[in-house]
Amino acid sequence: MKSLIDKLEKNTVLSKEEYAFLIENFDGEISEYLFEKARNVRIKNYGRDVYIRGLIEFTSYCKNNCLYCGLRCGNRNAERYRLSKSEILSCCEKGYALGFRTFVLQGGEDPYFTDERMLDIIKSIKSGYPDCALTLSVGEKSYESYKAYFDAGADRYLLRHETADNEHYAKLHPKEMSALNRKRCLEDLKNIGYQVGCGFMVGSPYQTAENLADDMIYIKELQPQMVGIGPFISQHDTPFADKKNGTLELTLFMLGLLRLTLPYALIPATTALGTIDALGREKGILAGANVVMPNLSPSDVRKKYLLYDNKICTGDEAAECRKCLEMRMKAIGYDIAVSRGDCLNFKNSERK
Ligand code: 5AD
Ligand code: SF4
Ligand code: FES
């Protein structure tokens, strides 16, 4: 197994069978072997900097019905809210003062936020904070919508592919949604010129080692600038309420494989990882991740953005999370960076 890790480090890719073999057979010792290599690659490319992204969860309405997610439209118990444009801008103001230079507008697929409303918000943020990167994470849209958002100034787009396997995708989503359209979206986003992020849940229901190996192959082909992964965590008001959570060990192992597969990628240690283990985010950084995404949303709405159970930081202020993360990163020998933190293998000059 060590020779497979060596091979991955050298070639930055393995065959599907080789990835699947590692995923099926890894243990604590091989994990440590992988993490050390992943850390070294990460430190070679990005030093000990940890980039921060200010997450603004601006709407908990969603027209989709993904089986795993607490915001699915079928969940009558979810509390719904929308932030106004001025509330969003005051999150940015607070965030800027705390050193954030990337804002992530994330929400469910909420028809209230038409292209017209989105464009107005994008332009306001970009004109108020021209030195900041703006990341959108608002789901599946047409090529035309994505293009309009980009032309209005959006720099990056996060859309997890969730699983590269069509059949597995169909088990996690209602029949109106398809892996094909998901991948079409990611292609469109790349072609338009966004810095693109994909990703998946680790340990989602029905997931196999082959599925995860396919995810690695898909990601290697897509060459995204960012990859977000975190453990699946069951939510009590969804059809997957009784499904098992993804594990810390497998999530960390996948993070290590990702780092060696995409040496330059921006990879967050996610809130979900911090939710299944008190030191999950620290362990994620030590397995090769280089981004954290604390919440900038007003604390009174945080408890309403519940994709999964027991989410951390729902009672804290932005300033508290910022401080907390600074201390946590310091404690493991890493530093929060105040910068846009663009991906090293993406040239902004490519922007038309
Ligand atoms: N557990 C973990 N992650 C989840 N997501 C949605 N629901 C859950 C859950 N129950 C992830 C999905 C989605 C992202 C916004 O959050 O991967 O793309
Ligand atoms: Fe909506 Fe996203 Fe949740 Fe799916 S995962 S139900 S698209 S918020
Ligand atoms: Fe939110 Fe620690 S990061 S309280």
Short mmCIF file of C-alpha atoms and ligand atoms in Angstrom, two decimals:
data_model
loop_
_atom_site.label_atom_id
_atom_site.label_comp_id
_atom_site.label_asym_id
_atom_site.label_seq_id
_atom_site.Cartn_x
_atom_site.Cartn_y
_atom_site.Cartn_z
CA MET A 1 0.00 0.00 0.00
CA LYS A 2 2.87 2.37 0.75
CA SER A 3 4.12 1.88 -2.77
CA LEU A 4 0.72 2.95 -4.09
CA ILE A 5 0.91 6.14 -2.01
CA ASP A 6 4.44 6.72 -3.34
CA LYS A 7 3.12 6.21 -6.85
CA LEU A 8 0.29 8.69 -6.26
CA GLU A 9 2.73 11.25 -4.91
CA LYS A 10 4.95 10.85 -7.97
CA ASN A 11 2.28 10.68 -10.70
CA THR A 12 -0.55 12.65 -9.00
CA VAL A 13 -3.02 10.03 -10.20
CA LEU A 14 -3.85 6.35 -9.78
CA SER A 15 -6.16 3.99 -11.64
CA LYS A 16 -9.69 3.51 -10.36
CA GLU A 17 -8.73 0.04 -9.09
CA GLU A 18 -5.72 1.42 -7.21
CA TYR A 19 -7.73 4.19 -5.52
CA ALA A 20 -10.43 1.67 -4.58
CA PHE A 21 -7.85 -0.75 -3.18
CA LEU A 22 -6.41 1.94 -0.91
CA ILE A 23 -9.85 3.12 0.21
CA GLU A 24 -10.94 -0.41 1.04
CA ASN A 25 -7.79 -1.48 2.87
CA PHE A 26 -6.22 1.53 4.60
CA ASP A 27 -5.43 1.50 8.31
CA GLY A 28 -3.98 3.95 10.84
CA GLU A 29 -0.40 3.36 9.81
CA ILE A 30 -0.98 3.87 6.12
CA SER A 31 -3.05 6.97 6.92
CA GLU A 32 -0.13 8.52 8.79
CA TYR A 33 2.14 7.69 5.87
CA LEU A 34 -0.30 9.41 3.49
CA PHE A 35 -0.89 12.47 5.71
CA GLU A 36 2.81 13.18 6.04
CA LYS A 37 3.20 13.25 2.27
CA ALA A 38 0.02 15.29 1.82
CA ARG A 39 1.19 17.85 4.41
CA ASN A 40 4.56 18.15 2.71
CA VAL A 41 2.97 18.83 -0.67
CA ARG A 42 0.63 21.36 0.87
CA ILE A 43 3.48 23.13 2.71
CA LYS A 44 5.63 23.15 -0.44
CA ASN A 45 2.84 24.90 -2.39
CA TYR A 46 1.06 27.03 0.19
CA GLY A 47 3.34 27.13 3.22
CA ARG A 48 1.58 26.95 6.56
CA ASP A 49 -1.07 29.46 5.54
CA VAL A 50 -4.72 28.63 6.07
CA TYR A 51 -7.07 30.66 3.90
CA ILE A 52 -10.33 31.84 5.39
CA ARG A 53 -13.59 32.21 3.49
CA GLY A 54 -16.47 34.14 5.03
CA LEU A 55 -19.58 32.05 4.51
CA ILE A 56 -22.86 33.93 4.20
CA GLU A 57 -25.80 31.51 4.29
CA PHE A 58 -28.28 33.94 2.79
CA THR A 59 -31.35 31.77 2.21
CA SER A 60 -32.61 28.54 3.75
CA TYR A 61 -35.38 28.15 1.16
CA CYS A 62 -34.75 25.41 -1.37
CA LYS A 63 -36.90 24.06 -4.19
CA ASN A 64 -34.96 20.81 -4.33
CA ASN A 65 -35.56 17.69 -2.33
CA CYS A 66 -32.16 16.02 -1.95
CA LEU A 67 -32.72 13.03 0.32
CA TYR A 68 -29.79 13.80 2.65
CA CYS A 69 -30.35 17.49 3.32
CA GLY A 70 -32.26 19.20 6.13
CA LEU A 71 -33.18 22.11 3.84
CA ARG A 72 -35.00 19.87 1.34
CA CYS A 73 -38.36 21.32 0.34
CA GLY A 74 -40.13 18.26 1.77
CA ASN A 75 -38.95 19.11 5.28
CA ARG A 76 -41.91 20.95 6.81
CA ASN A 77 -40.05 21.36 10.10
CA ALA A 78 -37.22 23.43 8.64
CA GLU A 79 -37.37 27.11 9.58
CA ARG A 80 -36.90 29.26 6.54
CA TYR A 81 -35.31 32.70 6.24
CA ARG A 82 -33.85 35.03 3.67
CA LEU A 83 -31.32 37.79 4.26
CA SER A 84 -31.99 41.12 2.58
CA LYS A 85 -29.37 42.77 0.41
CA SER A 86 -28.50 45.17 3.22
CA GLU A 87 -28.16 42.30 5.70
CA ILE A 88 -25.83 40.53 3.27
CA LEU A 89 -23.76 43.70 2.86
CA SER A 90 -23.46 44.14 6.60
CA CYS A 91 -22.14 40.56 6.86
CA CYS A 92 -19.47 41.59 4.34
CA GLU A 93 -18.67 44.73 6.30
CA LYS A 94 -18.25 42.77 9.51
CA GLY A 95 -16.23 40.14 7.68
CA TYR A 96 -13.93 42.65 6.01
CA ALA A 97 -13.08 44.17 9.39
CA LEU A 98 -12.22 40.68 10.64
CA GLY A 99 -9.76 40.13 7.79
CA PHE A 100 -11.88 38.18 5.33
CA ARG A 101 -11.02 38.80 1.65
CA THR A 102 -13.29 36.14 0.19
CA PHE A 103 -17.04 36.06 0.68
CA VAL A 104 -19.06 32.97 -0.13
CA LEU A 105 -22.74 33.51 -0.86
CA GLN A 106 -24.32 30.15 -0.18
CA GLY A 107 -27.97 29.22 -0.22
CA GLY A 108 -30.58 26.70 -1.20
CA GLU A 109 -32.04 26.93 -4.70
CA ASP A 110 -34.44 29.72 -3.85
CA PRO A 111 -36.57 31.05 -6.74
CA TYR A 112 -37.02 34.37 -4.89
CA PHE A 113 -33.40 35.17 -5.79
CA THR A 114 -33.97 35.73 -9.50
CA ASP A 115 -31.05 36.61 -11.76
CA GLU A 116 -32.02 40.23 -11.42
CA ARG A 117 -31.78 40.12 -7.61
CA MET A 118 -28.57 38.06 -7.72
CA LEU A 119 -26.91 40.46 -10.16
CA ASP A 120 -27.81 43.43 -7.98
CA ILE A 121 -26.26 41.72 -4.92
CA ILE A 122 -23.14 40.60 -6.82
CA LYS A 123 -22.51 44.09 -8.19
CA SER A 124 -23.02 45.72 -4.80
CA ILE A 125 -20.55 43.38 -3.08
CA LYS A 126 -17.94 43.73 -5.82
CA SER A 127 -18.19 47.52 -5.90
CA GLY A 128 -18.06 47.80 -2.11
CA TYR A 129 -15.18 45.31 -1.77
CA PRO A 130 -13.15 45.41 -5.00
CA ASP A 131 -10.14 43.74 -3.38
CA CYS A 132 -12.19 40.71 -2.34
CA ALA A 133 -13.05 37.53 -4.20
CA LEU A 134 -16.73 36.64 -4.44
CA THR A 135 -17.72 33.00 -4.47
CA LEU A 136 -21.23 31.84 -5.31
CA SER A 137 -22.81 28.59 -4.18
CA VAL A 138 -26.41 28.67 -5.29
CA GLY A 139 -26.83 25.43 -7.16
CA GLU A 140 -27.76 24.42 -10.68
CA LYS A 141 -28.46 27.25 -13.16
CA SER A 142 -28.41 27.76 -16.91
CA TYR A 143 -25.26 28.68 -18.80
CA GLU A 144 -26.75 32.14 -19.34
CA SER A 145 -27.30 32.76 -15.63
CA TYR A 146 -23.80 31.58 -14.74
CA LYS A 147 -22.37 33.83 -17.47
CA ALA A 148 -24.32 36.86 -16.28
CA TYR A 149 -23.15 36.35 -12.66
CA PHE A 150 -19.56 36.05 -13.87
CA ASP A 151 -19.81 39.18 -16.01
CA ALA A 152 -21.21 41.00 -12.98
CA GLY A 153 -18.03 40.15 -11.07
CA ALA A 154 -18.42 36.75 -9.39
CA ASP A 155 -15.02 35.04 -9.31
CA ARG A 156 -15.62 31.54 -8.04
CA TYR A 157 -18.40 28.96 -7.89
CA LEU A 158 -18.90 26.01 -5.57
CA LEU A 159 -21.11 23.17 -6.71
CA ARG A 160 -20.39 19.80 -5.21
CA HIS A 161 -20.90 17.04 -7.76
CA GLU A 162 -22.01 14.87 -4.75
CA THR A 163 -21.05 11.60 -6.49
CA ALA A 164 -19.64 10.97 -9.95
CA ASP A 165 -21.60 7.73 -10.34
CA ASN A 166 -25.00 8.17 -12.04
CA GLU A 167 -26.67 5.30 -10.21
CA HIS A 168 -25.39 6.39 -6.83
CA TYR A 169 -26.50 9.94 -7.62
CA ALA A 170 -30.00 8.67 -8.30
CA LYS A 171 -30.15 7.05 -4.85
CA LEU A 172 -29.37 10.37 -3.15
CA HIS A 173 -31.68 12.61 -5.19
CA PRO A 174 -35.26 12.76 -6.41
CA LYS A 175 -35.85 11.78 -10.01
CA GLU A 176 -35.99 15.39 -11.23
CA MET A 177 -32.27 15.74 -10.52
CA SER A 178 -29.47 14.08 -12.49
CA ALA A 179 -25.73 13.62 -12.33
CA LEU A 180 -25.68 14.59 -15.99
CA ASN A 181 -27.04 18.08 -15.38
CA ARG A 182 -24.76 18.49 -12.39
CA LYS A 183 -21.73 17.74 -14.54
CA ARG A 184 -23.06 20.01 -17.30
CA CYS A 185 -23.17 22.84 -14.76
CA LEU A 186 -19.57 22.23 -13.69
CA GLU A 187 -18.41 22.17 -17.33
CA ASP A 188 -20.25 25.42 -18.04
CA LEU A 189 -18.73 27.09 -14.98
CA LYS A 190 -15.24 26.06 -16.06
CA ASN A 191 -15.77 27.22 -19.62
CA ILE A 192 -17.05 30.60 -18.48
CA GLY A 193 -13.84 31.15 -16.52
CA TYR A 194 -14.82 30.71 -12.89
CA GLN A 195 -12.48 29.17 -10.36
CA VAL A 196 -14.59 26.09 -9.76
CA GLY A 197 -15.13 23.90 -6.74
CA CYS A 198 -16.71 20.44 -6.77
CA GLY A 199 -16.87 17.87 -4.01
CA PHE A 200 -18.75 15.08 -2.30
CA MET A 201 -19.87 13.67 1.02
CA VAL A 202 -17.83 10.84 2.52
CA GLY A 203 -19.89 7.92 3.77
CA SER A 204 -23.12 8.99 2.12
CA PRO A 205 -25.76 6.23 2.03
CA TYR A 206 -25.07 3.44 -0.52
CA GLN A 207 -21.58 4.80 -1.28
CA THR A 208 -18.95 2.16 -2.18
CA ALA A 209 -15.16 2.32 -2.39
CA GLU A 210 -15.61 2.18 -6.19
CA ASN A 211 -17.83 5.27 -6.01
CA LEU A 212 -15.14 7.16 -4.11
CA ALA A 213 -12.51 5.98 -6.59
CA ASP A 214 -14.72 7.29 -9.41
CA ASP A 215 -14.95 10.62 -7.59
CA MET A 216 -11.16 10.85 -7.56
CA ILE A 217 -10.96 10.08 -11.28
CA TYR A 218 -13.71 12.58 -12.08
CA ILE A 219 -11.98 15.29 -10.04
CA LYS A 220 -8.65 14.59 -11.69
CA GLU A 221 -10.30 15.09 -15.09
CA LEU A 222 -12.27 18.20 -14.16
CA GLN A 223 -9.22 19.87 -12.54
CA PRO A 224 -11.22 22.10 -10.20
CA GLN A 225 -9.46 24.84 -8.25
CA MET A 226 -11.33 23.84 -5.09
CA VAL A 227 -12.68 20.58 -3.68
CA GLY A 228 -14.99 20.45 -0.67
CA ILE A 229 -15.52 17.16 1.10
CA GLY A 230 -16.98 16.32 4.47
CA PRO A 231 -18.62 13.38 6.20
CA PHE A 232 -22.28 12.66 5.59
CA ILE A 233 -24.17 13.45 8.82
CA SER A 234 -27.76 12.32 9.15
CA GLN A 235 -30.50 14.90 9.69
CA HIS A 236 -33.48 13.75 11.74
CA ASP A 237 -36.18 15.16 9.43
CA THR A 238 -34.95 13.55 6.21
CA PRO A 239 -35.47 10.11 4.62
CA PHE A 240 -31.86 9.36 5.65
CA ALA A 241 -32.53 10.05 9.35
CA ASP A 242 -31.44 6.53 10.30
CA LYS A 243 -28.46 6.21 8.01
CA LYS A 244 -24.96 5.93 9.45
CA ASN A 245 -22.69 8.97 9.46
CA GLY A 246 -19.47 9.08 7.48
CA THR A 247 -16.36 8.49 9.60
CA LEU A 248 -13.56 10.82 10.59
CA GLU A 249 -10.96 8.29 9.48
CA LEU A 250 -12.27 7.85 5.94
CA THR A 251 -12.85 11.59 5.47
CA LEU A 252 -9.26 12.34 6.49
CA PHE A 253 -7.95 9.58 4.26
CA MET A 254 -9.87 11.02 1.29
CA LEU A 255 -8.47 14.49 2.09
CA GLY A 256 -4.95 13.07 1.94
CA LEU A 257 -5.63 11.34 -1.39
CA LEU A 258 -7.11 14.56 -2.76
CA ARG A 259 -4.05 16.60 -1.80
CA LEU A 260 -1.72 14.22 -3.62
CA THR A 261 -4.08 14.08 -6.63
CA LEU A 262 -4.48 17.87 -6.92
CA PRO A 263 -1.34 19.36 -5.32
CA TYR A 264 -2.47 22.97 -5.89
CA ALA A 265 -6.14 22.70 -4.96
CA LEU A 266 -7.85 24.73 -2.29
CA ILE A 267 -9.33 22.17 0.04
CA PRO A 268 -11.38 23.17 3.08
CA ALA A 269 -11.43 21.42 6.42
CA THR A 270 -15.23 21.61 6.54
CA THR A 271 -17.71 22.42 9.26
CA ALA A 272 -19.12 18.88 8.90
CA LEU A 273 -15.67 17.51 9.73
CA GLY A 274 -15.58 19.77 12.79
CA THR A 275 -19.01 18.47 13.72
CA ILE A 276 -18.19 14.74 13.84
CA ASP A 277 -14.99 15.33 15.82
CA ALA A 278 -14.09 18.19 18.17
CA LEU A 279 -10.67 18.48 16.48
CA GLY A 280 -11.88 17.47 13.03
CA ARG A 281 -10.86 20.67 11.28
CA GLU A 282 -7.37 20.60 12.80
CA LYS A 283 -6.98 16.98 11.73
CA GLY A 284 -8.19 17.96 8.25
CA ILE A 285 -5.49 20.61 7.96
CA LEU A 286 -2.91 18.05 9.09
CA ALA A 287 -4.15 15.66 6.37
CA GLY A 288 -3.56 18.25 3.62
CA ALA A 289 -6.44 20.74 3.71
CA ASN A 290 -5.63 24.48 3.49
CA VAL A 291 -8.92 26.40 3.87
CA VAL A 292 -11.49 26.99 6.62
CA MET A 293 -14.88 28.55 6.04
CA PRO A 294 -16.33 30.10 9.17
CA ASN A 295 -19.80 31.55 9.17
CA LEU A 296 -20.50 35.28 8.79
CA SER A 297 -24.28 34.95 8.92
CA PRO A 298 -26.07 36.81 11.73
CA SER A 299 -26.26 34.49 14.75
CA ASP A 300 -30.07 34.62 14.93
CA VAL A 301 -30.41 32.79 11.58
CA ARG A 302 -27.61 30.27 11.99
CA LYS A 303 -29.77 27.75 13.79
CA LYS A 304 -32.05 27.68 10.75
CA TYR A 305 -29.43 26.59 8.23
CA LEU A 306 -29.31 22.99 9.29
CA LEU A 307 -28.24 20.66 6.51
CA TYR A 308 -27.41 18.03 9.16
CA ASP A 309 -27.75 17.47 12.92
CA ASN A 310 -25.49 18.95 15.64
CA LYS A 311 -23.85 21.54 13.36
CA ILE A 312 -21.15 23.49 15.23
CA CYS A 313 -20.86 27.28 15.57
CA THR A 314 -24.61 27.90 15.32
CA GLY A 315 -24.60 29.96 18.53
CA ASP A 316 -21.45 31.96 17.90
CA GLU A 317 -20.70 35.38 16.48
CA ALA A 318 -18.46 35.80 13.44
CA ALA A 319 -15.77 37.42 15.57
CA GLU A 320 -15.80 34.48 17.98
CA CYS A 321 -15.32 31.91 15.21
CA ARG A 322 -12.56 34.00 13.66
CA LYS A 323 -10.69 34.11 16.98
CA CYS A 324 -11.39 30.48 17.75
CA LEU A 325 -9.99 29.37 14.38
CA GLU A 326 -6.94 31.57 14.76
CA MET A 327 -6.17 29.85 18.06
CA ARG A 328 -6.92 26.39 16.74
CA MET A 329 -4.64 26.87 13.74
CA LYS A 330 -1.85 28.39 15.87
CA ALA A 331 -2.06 25.39 18.17
CA ILE A 332 -1.11 23.06 15.31
CA GLY A 333 1.53 25.41 13.85
CA TYR A 334 -0.49 27.03 11.07
CA ASP A 335 -1.52 30.66 10.43
CA ILE A 336 -4.71 32.27 9.17
CA ALA A 337 -3.89 34.32 6.04
CA VAL A 338 -5.52 37.66 5.24
CA SER A 339 -5.65 37.46 1.44
CA ARG A 340 -7.95 36.39 -1.37
CA GLY A 341 -6.03 33.12 -1.47
CA ASP A 342 -6.44 32.39 -5.17
CA CYS A 343 -5.51 28.97 -6.46
CA LEU A 344 -1.89 28.87 -7.67
CA ASN A 345 -2.80 27.04 -10.87
CA PHE A 346 -5.40 29.58 -11.96
CA LYS A 347 -4.45 32.80 -13.73
CA ASN A 348 -6.80 35.71 -13.29
CA SER A 349 -5.45 37.02 -16.57
CA GLU A 350 -7.42 34.20 -18.17
CA ARG A 351 -10.46 36.27 -17.29
CA LYS A 352 -12.04 37.85 -20.32
N1 5AD B 1 -24.40 15.80 5.77
C1 5AD B 1 -23.26 16.30 5.27
N2 5AD B 1 -23.21 17.17 4.25
C2 5AD B 1 -24.38 17.55 3.71
N3 5AD B 1 -24.65 18.36 2.68
C3 5AD B 1 -26.00 18.42 2.54
N4 5AD B 1 -26.60 17.65 3.45
C4 5AD B 1 -25.61 17.07 4.19
C5 5AD B 1 -25.59 16.15 5.26
N5 5AD B 1 -26.72 15.63 5.77
C6 5AD B 1 -23.63 18.96 1.85
C7 5AD B 1 -23.84 18.62 0.38
C8 5AD B 1 -24.09 19.96 -0.24
C9 5AD B 1 -23.42 20.91 0.71
C10 5AD B 1 -23.93 22.31 0.66
O1 5AD B 1 -23.65 20.34 1.98
O2 5AD B 1 -22.69 18.00 -0.16
O3 5AD B 1 -23.55 20.09 -1.54
FE1 SF4 B 2 -31.30 22.25 -1.55
FE2 SF4 B 2 -28.62 22.05 -1.58
FE3 SF4 B 2 -30.04 20.92 0.40
FE4 SF4 B 2 -30.15 19.87 -2.06
S1 SF4 B 2 -28.30 19.98 -0.73
S2 SF4 B 2 -31.92 20.26 -0.72
S3 SF4 B 2 -30.03 21.71 -3.35
S4 SF4 B 2 -29.86 23.11 -0.02
FE1 FES B 3 -16.98 28.76 15.44
FE2 FES B 3 -14.87 27.73 16.98
S1 FES B 3 -14.99 28.12 14.82
S2 FES B 3 -16.79 28.67 17.62
#
